[in-house]
């Protein structure tokens, strides 16, 4: 039996299409994660699941799924504790910090804050940094006494 020889042009086209497909899937996964994180931030900012669902044209059940799923998979970017292991979690635009880290954090070296993007003395965590101003704001939000900046 003779071995079939693959058409090199078709093989190159298939490889190119496979690479493009992988890149598109990665972009879609990132967009989905950003969307879900933003829905979660809307909920944490005080939006009810029904309000969010209505405003975004999605079902209340889907918003509930996103919020509940985040509770199982979220981790503090500073200590690594899961959401189930802490009382509250504060979501910034690029990081999460738990109530325990907010209470214990000490600022030191100058760096870029993962919450406000300002260059200031920061507390460094495992995967993020936070400045004193954002720590104070997070503490106020967590305690339920947030005031406008």
PDB file of C-alpha atoms in Angstrom, residues 32-132:
ATOM      1  CA  UNK A  32     -15.202  36.496  28.351  1.00  0.00           C
ATOM      2  CA  UNK A  33     -13.106  36.728  31.530  1.00  0.00           C
ATOM      3  CA  UNK A  34     -13.066  40.541  31.376  1.00  0.00           C
ATOM      4  CA  UNK A  35     -16.844  40.585  30.801  1.00  0.00           C
ATOM      5  CA  UNK A  36     -17.515  38.269  33.738  1.00  0.00           C
ATOM      6  CA  UNK A  37     -15.127  40.213  35.983  1.00  0.00           C
ATOM      7  CA  UNK A  38     -16.900  43.455  35.066  1.00  0.00           C
ATOM      8  CA  UNK A  39     -20.310  41.908  35.797  1.00  0.00           C
ATOM      9  CA  UNK A  40     -18.943  40.841  39.165  1.00  0.00           C
ATOM     10  CA  UNK A  41     -17.633  44.362  39.825  1.00  0.00           C
ATOM     11  CA  UNK A  42     -21.087  45.780  39.006  1.00  0.00           C
ATOM     12  CA  UNK A  43     -22.566  43.419  41.588  1.00  0.00           C
ATOM     13  CA  UNK A  44     -19.927  44.312  44.181  1.00  0.00           C
ATOM     14  CA  UNK A  45     -20.572  48.002  43.563  1.00  0.00           C
ATOM     15  CA  UNK A  46     -24.129  47.466  44.775  1.00  0.00           C
ATOM     16  CA  UNK A  47     -26.011  46.494  41.629  1.00  0.00           C
ATOM     17  CA  UNK A  48     -28.639  43.839  42.145  1.00  0.00           C
ATOM     18  CA  UNK A  49     -28.444  40.763  39.966  1.00  0.00           C
ATOM     19  CA  UNK A  50     -31.776  41.695  38.383  1.00  0.00           C
ATOM     20  CA  UNK A  51     -30.641  45.262  37.590  1.00  0.00           C
ATOM     21  CA  UNK A  52     -27.422  44.000  36.030  1.00  0.00           C
ATOM     22  CA  UNK A  53     -29.224  41.340  34.005  1.00  0.00           C
ATOM     23  CA  UNK A  54     -31.754  43.846  32.700  1.00  0.00           C
ATOM     24  CA  UNK A  55     -29.120  46.462  31.835  1.00  0.00           C
ATOM     25  CA  UNK A  56     -26.945  43.939  29.981  1.00  0.00           C
ATOM     26  CA  UNK A  57     -29.768  42.024  28.320  1.00  0.00           C
ATOM     27  CA  UNK A  58     -28.933  38.734  29.990  1.00  0.00           C
ATOM     28  CA  UNK A  59     -30.828  36.429  32.305  1.00  0.00           C
ATOM     29  CA  UNK A  60     -30.857  36.919  36.067  1.00  0.00           C
ATOM     30  CA  UNK A  61     -29.767  33.279  36.341  1.00  0.00           C
ATOM     31  CA  UNK A  62     -26.630  33.945  34.249  1.00  0.00           C
ATOM     32  CA  UNK A  63     -25.641  36.874  36.464  1.00  0.00           C
ATOM     33  CA  UNK A  64     -26.223  34.646  39.499  1.00  0.00           C
ATOM     34  CA  UNK A  65     -23.990  31.961  37.917  1.00  0.00           C
ATOM     35  CA  UNK A  66     -21.188  34.459  37.317  1.00  0.00           C
ATOM     36  CA  UNK A  67     -21.358  35.771  40.902  1.00  0.00           C
ATOM     37  CA  UNK A  68     -21.509  32.283  42.454  1.00  0.00           C
ATOM     38  CA  UNK A  69     -18.747  30.898  40.233  1.00  0.00           C
ATOM     39  CA  UNK A  70     -16.465  33.752  41.227  1.00  0.00           C
ATOM     40  CA  UNK A  71     -16.932  32.877  44.892  1.00  0.00           C
ATOM     41  CA  UNK A  72     -15.553  29.406  44.208  1.00  0.00           C
ATOM     42  CA  UNK A  73     -12.604  30.442  42.026  1.00  0.00           C
ATOM     43  CA  UNK A  74     -11.550  33.899  43.245  1.00  0.00           C
ATOM     44  CA  UNK A  75      -8.301  34.303  45.091  1.00  0.00           C
ATOM     45  CA  UNK A  76      -6.697  37.274  46.777  1.00  0.00           C
ATOM     46  CA  UNK A  77      -3.813  38.452  44.597  1.00  0.00           C
ATOM     47  CA  UNK A  78      -1.818  39.249  47.739  1.00  0.00           C
ATOM     48  CA  UNK A  79      -2.088  36.173  49.967  1.00  0.00           C
ATOM     49  CA  UNK A  80      -3.756  33.611  47.716  1.00  0.00           C
ATOM     50  CA  UNK A  81      -6.690  32.924  50.060  1.00  0.00           C
ATOM     51  CA  UNK A  82      -9.907  31.901  48.327  1.00  0.00           C
ATOM     52  CA  UNK A  83     -13.081  33.955  48.583  1.00  0.00           C
ATOM     53  CA  UNK A  84     -14.599  31.214  50.750  1.00  0.00           C
ATOM     54  CA  UNK A  85     -11.752  31.657  53.272  1.00  0.00           C
ATOM     55  CA  UNK A  86     -12.273  35.386  53.897  1.00  0.00           C
ATOM     56  CA  UNK A  87     -15.197  37.620  54.819  1.00  0.00           C
ATOM     57  CA  UNK A  88     -14.953  40.040  51.895  1.00  0.00           C
ATOM     58  CA  UNK A  89     -12.993  40.592  48.718  1.00  0.00           C
ATOM     59  CA  UNK A  90     -12.366  43.981  47.080  1.00  0.00           C
ATOM     60  CA  UNK A  91     -12.128  44.010  43.276  1.00  0.00           C
ATOM     61  CA  UNK A  92      -9.952  46.577  41.580  1.00  0.00           C
ATOM     62  CA  UNK A  93      -9.595  46.950  37.828  1.00  0.00           C
ATOM     63  CA  UNK A  94      -6.639  44.552  37.732  1.00  0.00           C
ATOM     64  CA  UNK A  95      -6.524  42.737  41.088  1.00  0.00           C
ATOM     65  CA  UNK A  96      -8.449  41.375  44.077  1.00  0.00           C
ATOM     66  CA  UNK A  97      -7.557  41.917  47.724  1.00  0.00           C
ATOM     67  CA  UNK A  98      -9.164  40.272  50.743  1.00  0.00           C
ATOM     68  CA  UNK A  99     -10.245  41.983  53.940  1.00  0.00           C
ATOM     69  CA  UNK A 100      -7.400  40.314  55.879  1.00  0.00           C
ATOM     70  CA  UNK A 101      -4.713  41.713  53.558  1.00  0.00           C
ATOM     71  CA  UNK A 102      -6.313  45.160  53.634  1.00  0.00           C
ATOM     72  CA  UNK A 103      -6.103  45.093  57.438  1.00  0.00           C
ATOM     73  CA  UNK A 104      -2.500  43.809  57.553  1.00  0.00           C
ATOM     74  CA  UNK A 105      -0.875  45.543  54.567  1.00  0.00           C
ATOM     75  CA  UNK A 106       2.095  47.839  55.067  1.00  0.00           C
ATOM     76  CA  UNK A 107       3.308  50.078  52.242  1.00  0.00           C
ATOM     77  CA  UNK A 108       7.020  50.318  51.520  1.00  0.00           C
ATOM     78  CA  UNK A 109       8.884  50.469  48.222  1.00  0.00           C
ATOM     79  CA  UNK A 110       7.645  52.735  45.435  1.00  0.00           C
ATOM     80  CA  UNK A 111       5.817  50.908  42.644  1.00  0.00           C
ATOM     81  CA  UNK A 112       2.775  51.001  40.390  1.00  0.00           C
ATOM     82  CA  UNK A 113      -0.493  50.349  42.221  1.00  0.00           C
ATOM     83  CA  UNK A 114      -2.568  47.581  40.595  1.00  0.00           C
ATOM     84  CA  UNK A 115      -5.753  49.395  41.656  1.00  0.00           C
ATOM     85  CA  UNK A 116      -5.207  53.045  40.632  1.00  0.00           C
ATOM     86  CA  UNK A 117      -2.089  52.705  38.420  1.00  0.00           C
ATOM     87  CA  UNK A 118      -0.365  55.539  40.293  1.00  0.00           C
ATOM     88  CA  UNK A 119       3.345  55.286  41.148  1.00  0.00           C
ATOM     89  CA  UNK A 120       3.498  55.491  44.941  1.00  0.00           C
ATOM     90  CA  UNK A 121       4.782  53.556  47.947  1.00  0.00           C
ATOM     91  CA  UNK A 122       2.955  50.227  47.722  1.00  0.00           C
ATOM     92  CA  UNK A 123       2.318  46.991  49.560  1.00  0.00           C
ATOM     93  CA  UNK A 124       3.563  44.129  47.404  1.00  0.00           C
ATOM     94  CA  UNK A 125       1.579  40.935  47.203  1.00  0.00           C
ATOM     95  CA  UNK A 126       2.230  37.719  45.360  1.00  0.00           C
ATOM     96  CA  UNK A 127       0.631  38.976  42.114  1.00  0.00           C
ATOM     97  CA  UNK A 128      -0.244  42.652  42.663  1.00  0.00           C
ATOM     98  CA  UNK A 129       0.613  45.871  44.481  1.00  0.00           C
ATOM     99  CA  UNK A 130      -1.582  48.399  46.308  1.00  0.00           C
ATOM    100  CA  UNK A 131      -0.930  51.944  47.561  1.00  0.00           C
ATOM    101  CA  UNK A 132      -2.054  53.420  50.900  1.00  0.00           C
TER     102      UNK A 132
END
